[in-house]
Amino acid sequence: MRMVRAIGIALMITLAPITAYACGTLAPAQQRELDRAELDALRKSVVRKVMTSDLIFVGTVSALQRPNLKTDQPGQVTFVVSETLKGSSCATIELPWMVEFVISCRPADMFGNVGFADKLSYIVYVTGGRITRSADTRRSGNSSSLSFAEERKIVLAASSKS
């Protein structure tokens, strides 16, 4: 009886339909279509974010105080601004910030991420004094994500219309 039960369990485990998904496990043609759709979604996200942002700039973190996640106390981040893409220009700016982070296979899901490391350069979106997106300027992009250069170009084009 034990042998029959063991065989039954083994068969259930090996023959049961298991659905598992992972990033990038599609056939090449499907992956290209998914990447194209993802880039399109990101481009639209940039335009929407430009329309709702008061200030968009490129700057290097010069001082960083991390938020206290236990008490929801925001941190402070100071930037040396190298370029203002939308809004009033300034040489430096200090802003409160909270970590906002989504991990996903889809870059568009992570578009609103906010996080910083000292001495790195970011493109930063601000609405009502609150940072709503930050992204490292070192990224070169790939088949499903925007490079900094492409994002900057979209921001400049969209901000001239807003």
Tab-separated table of C-alpha atoms in Angstrom:
chain	number	residue	atom	x	y	z
A	1	MET	CA	0.000	0.000	0.000
A	2	ARG	CA	2.859	2.382	0.795
A	3	MET	CA	4.408	1.642	-2.576
A	4	VAL	CA	1.164	2.478	-4.399
A	5	ARG	CA	0.803	5.723	-2.448
A	6	ALA	CA	4.431	6.688	-3.171
A	7	ILE	CA	3.977	5.989	-6.875
A	8	GLY	CA	0.739	7.991	-6.894
A	9	ILE	CA	2.399	10.975	-5.238
A	10	ALA	CA	5.355	10.767	-7.594
A	11	LEU	CA	3.023	10.713	-10.611
A	12	MET	CA	1.028	13.664	-9.308
A	13	ILE	CA	4.178	15.707	-8.861
A	14	THR	CA	5.690	14.880	-12.244
A	15	LEU	CA	2.522	14.967	-14.342
A	16	ALA	CA	0.643	17.865	-12.753
A	17	PRO	CA	0.512	20.907	-14.997
A	18	ILE	CA	2.697	23.572	-13.446
A	19	THR	CA	2.622	27.097	-14.751
A	20	ALA	CA	5.650	29.180	-13.998
A	21	TYR	CA	6.582	32.549	-15.409
A	22	ALA	CA	9.881	34.338	-15.437
A	23	CYS	CA	11.265	37.435	-17.041
A	24	GLY	CA	12.472	36.905	-20.594
A	25	THR	CA	11.355	33.343	-21.197
A	26	LEU	CA	9.373	33.967	-24.344
A	27	ALA	CA	10.105	32.931	-27.897
A	28	PRO	CA	12.275	35.571	-29.645
A	29	ALA	CA	9.437	36.999	-31.770
A	30	GLN	CA	7.140	37.252	-28.746
A	31	GLN	CA	9.917	38.834	-26.672
A	32	ARG	CA	10.560	41.470	-29.350
A	33	GLU	CA	6.843	42.332	-29.408
A	34	LEU	CA	6.751	42.516	-25.618
A	35	ASP	CA	9.872	44.728	-25.596
A	36	ARG	CA	8.347	47.035	-28.221
A	37	ALA	CA	5.150	47.355	-26.179
A	38	GLU	CA	7.173	47.978	-23.016
A	39	LEU	CA	9.196	50.778	-24.637
A	40	ASP	CA	5.983	52.329	-25.925
A	41	ALA	CA	4.485	52.194	-22.409
A	42	LEU	CA	7.626	53.809	-20.959
A	43	ARG	CA	7.574	56.614	-23.516
A	44	LYS	CA	3.930	57.323	-22.663
A	45	SER	CA	4.791	57.225	-18.931
A	46	VAL	CA	7.468	59.872	-19.470
A	47	VAL	CA	5.048	62.164	-21.315
A	48	ARG	CA	2.361	61.731	-18.613
A	49	LYS	CA	4.910	62.402	-15.862
A	50	VAL	CA	6.159	65.534	-17.652
A	51	MET	CA	2.605	66.874	-17.834
A	52	THR	CA	2.079	66.447	-14.065
A	53	SER	CA	5.539	67.554	-12.885
A	54	ASP	CA	6.391	71.072	-11.739
A	55	LEU	CA	10.128	70.520	-11.969
A	56	ILE	CA	12.340	68.039	-13.815
A	57	PHE	CA	16.100	68.287	-13.524
A	58	VAL	CA	19.333	66.357	-13.825
A	59	GLY	CA	21.526	66.563	-10.765
A	60	THR	CA	24.196	64.876	-8.700
A	61	VAL	CA	23.511	63.937	-5.093
A	62	SER	CA	25.767	66.072	-2.881
A	63	ALA	CA	24.181	65.271	0.505
A	64	LEU	CA	21.918	62.419	1.478
A	65	GLN	CA	19.934	61.674	4.611
A	66	ARG	CA	17.992	58.430	4.316
A	67	PRO	CA	14.309	58.261	5.283
A	68	ASN	CA	13.292	56.409	8.442
A	69	LEU	CA	11.033	53.698	7.066
A	70	LYS	CA	9.841	52.655	10.536
A	71	THR	CA	8.405	56.089	11.336
A	72	ASP	CA	7.667	57.254	7.765
A	73	GLN	CA	9.985	60.205	8.402
A	74	PRO	CA	11.235	61.426	5.011
A	75	GLY	CA	14.907	61.824	4.295
A	76	GLN	CA	16.562	64.838	2.708
A	77	VAL	CA	18.520	64.844	-0.514
A	78	THR	CA	20.547	67.750	-1.888
A	79	PHE	CA	21.469	67.959	-5.561
A	80	VAL	CA	23.923	70.018	-7.535
A	81	VAL	CA	21.747	70.673	-10.571
A	82	SER	CA	23.460	70.295	-13.928
A	83	GLU	CA	20.399	70.828	-16.147
A	84	THR	CA	16.807	71.901	-15.620
A	85	LEU	CA	14.494	70.248	-18.133
A	86	LYS	CA	11.256	71.762	-16.840
A	87	GLY	CA	10.543	74.436	-14.231
A	88	SER	CA	12.662	77.102	-12.565
A	89	SER	CA	16.432	76.700	-12.779
A	90	CYS	CA	18.610	76.584	-9.680
A	91	ALA	CA	22.200	75.658	-8.883
A	92	THR	CA	21.316	73.397	-5.948
A	93	ILE	CA	18.109	72.049	-4.499
A	94	GLU	CA	17.243	70.215	-1.288
A	95	LEU	CA	14.123	68.041	-1.212
A	96	PRO	CA	12.442	65.630	1.169
A	97	TRP	CA	12.133	62.092	-0.154
A	98	MET	CA	10.732	58.683	0.641
A	99	VAL	CA	11.824	55.381	-0.855
A	100	GLU	CA	9.320	54.170	-3.422
A	101	PHE	CA	10.394	50.984	-5.070
A	102	VAL	CA	8.704	48.327	-7.196
A	103	ILE	CA	10.565	45.313	-8.529
A	104	SER	CA	9.054	43.852	-11.675
A	105	CYS	CA	9.897	42.183	-14.956
A	106	ARG	CA	8.187	45.129	-16.633
A	107	PRO	CA	10.213	48.359	-16.633
A	108	ALA	CA	6.973	50.371	-16.908
A	109	ASP	CA	5.877	48.999	-13.515
A	110	MET	CA	9.045	50.463	-11.997
A	111	PHE	CA	8.697	53.894	-13.627
A	112	GLY	CA	7.746	55.656	-10.387
A	113	ASN	CA	10.677	54.329	-8.376
A	114	VAL	CA	12.446	56.807	-6.098
A	115	GLY	CA	15.821	56.104	-4.525
A	116	PHE	CA	19.263	57.653	-4.304
A	117	ALA	CA	22.923	56.917	-3.665
A	118	ASP	CA	25.452	59.559	-2.703
A	119	LYS	CA	27.488	61.182	-5.499
A	120	LEU	CA	25.441	59.642	-8.350
A	121	SER	CA	23.603	61.618	-11.024
A	122	TYR	CA	19.834	61.300	-11.543
A	123	ILE	CA	16.972	62.645	-13.569
A	124	VAL	CA	14.443	63.761	-10.954
A	125	TYR	CA	10.742	64.570	-11.325
A	126	VAL	CA	9.073	66.758	-8.681
A	127	THR	CA	5.364	67.468	-8.213
A	128	GLY	CA	4.141	69.720	-5.416
A	129	GLY	CA	7.535	69.571	-3.683
A	130	ARG	CA	7.500	65.740	-3.691
A	131	ILE	CA	9.903	63.594	-5.718
A	132	THR	CA	7.774	61.317	-7.877
A	133	ARG	CA	10.495	59.632	-9.942
A	134	SER	CA	14.253	59.336	-9.962
A	135	ALA	CA	16.414	57.402	-12.383
A	136	ASP	CA	20.160	56.949	-12.642
A	137	THR	CA	21.596	58.799	-15.637
A	138	ARG	CA	24.204	56.075	-16.270
A	139	ARG	CA	21.644	53.701	-17.794
A	140	SER	CA	22.127	53.022	-21.477
A	141	GLY	CA	18.789	51.330	-22.124
A	142	ASN	CA	18.122	48.062	-23.893
A	143	SER	CA	15.387	46.439	-25.940
A	144	SER	CA	12.784	47.047	-23.209
A	145	SER	CA	14.013	50.080	-21.277
A	146	LEU	CA	14.760	53.701	-22.063
A	147	SER	CA	18.238	55.128	-21.994
A	148	PHE	CA	18.774	58.368	-20.105
A	149	ALA	CA	19.440	60.125	-23.436
A	150	GLU	CA	16.106	58.993	-24.873
A	151	GLU	CA	14.194	59.901	-21.707
A	152	ARG	CA	15.813	63.367	-21.675
A	153	LYS	CA	14.845	63.893	-25.317
A	154	ILE	CA	11.208	62.938	-24.604
A	155	VAL	CA	11.116	65.210	-21.533
A	156	LEU	CA	12.417	68.183	-23.514
A	157	ALA	CA	9.923	67.623	-26.331
A	158	ALA	CA	6.963	67.112	-23.985
A	159	SER	CA	7.856	69.999	-21.666
A	160	SER	CA	7.908	72.440	-24.576
A	161	LYS	CA	4.255	71.497	-25.173
A	162	SER	CA	3.096	71.769	-21.552
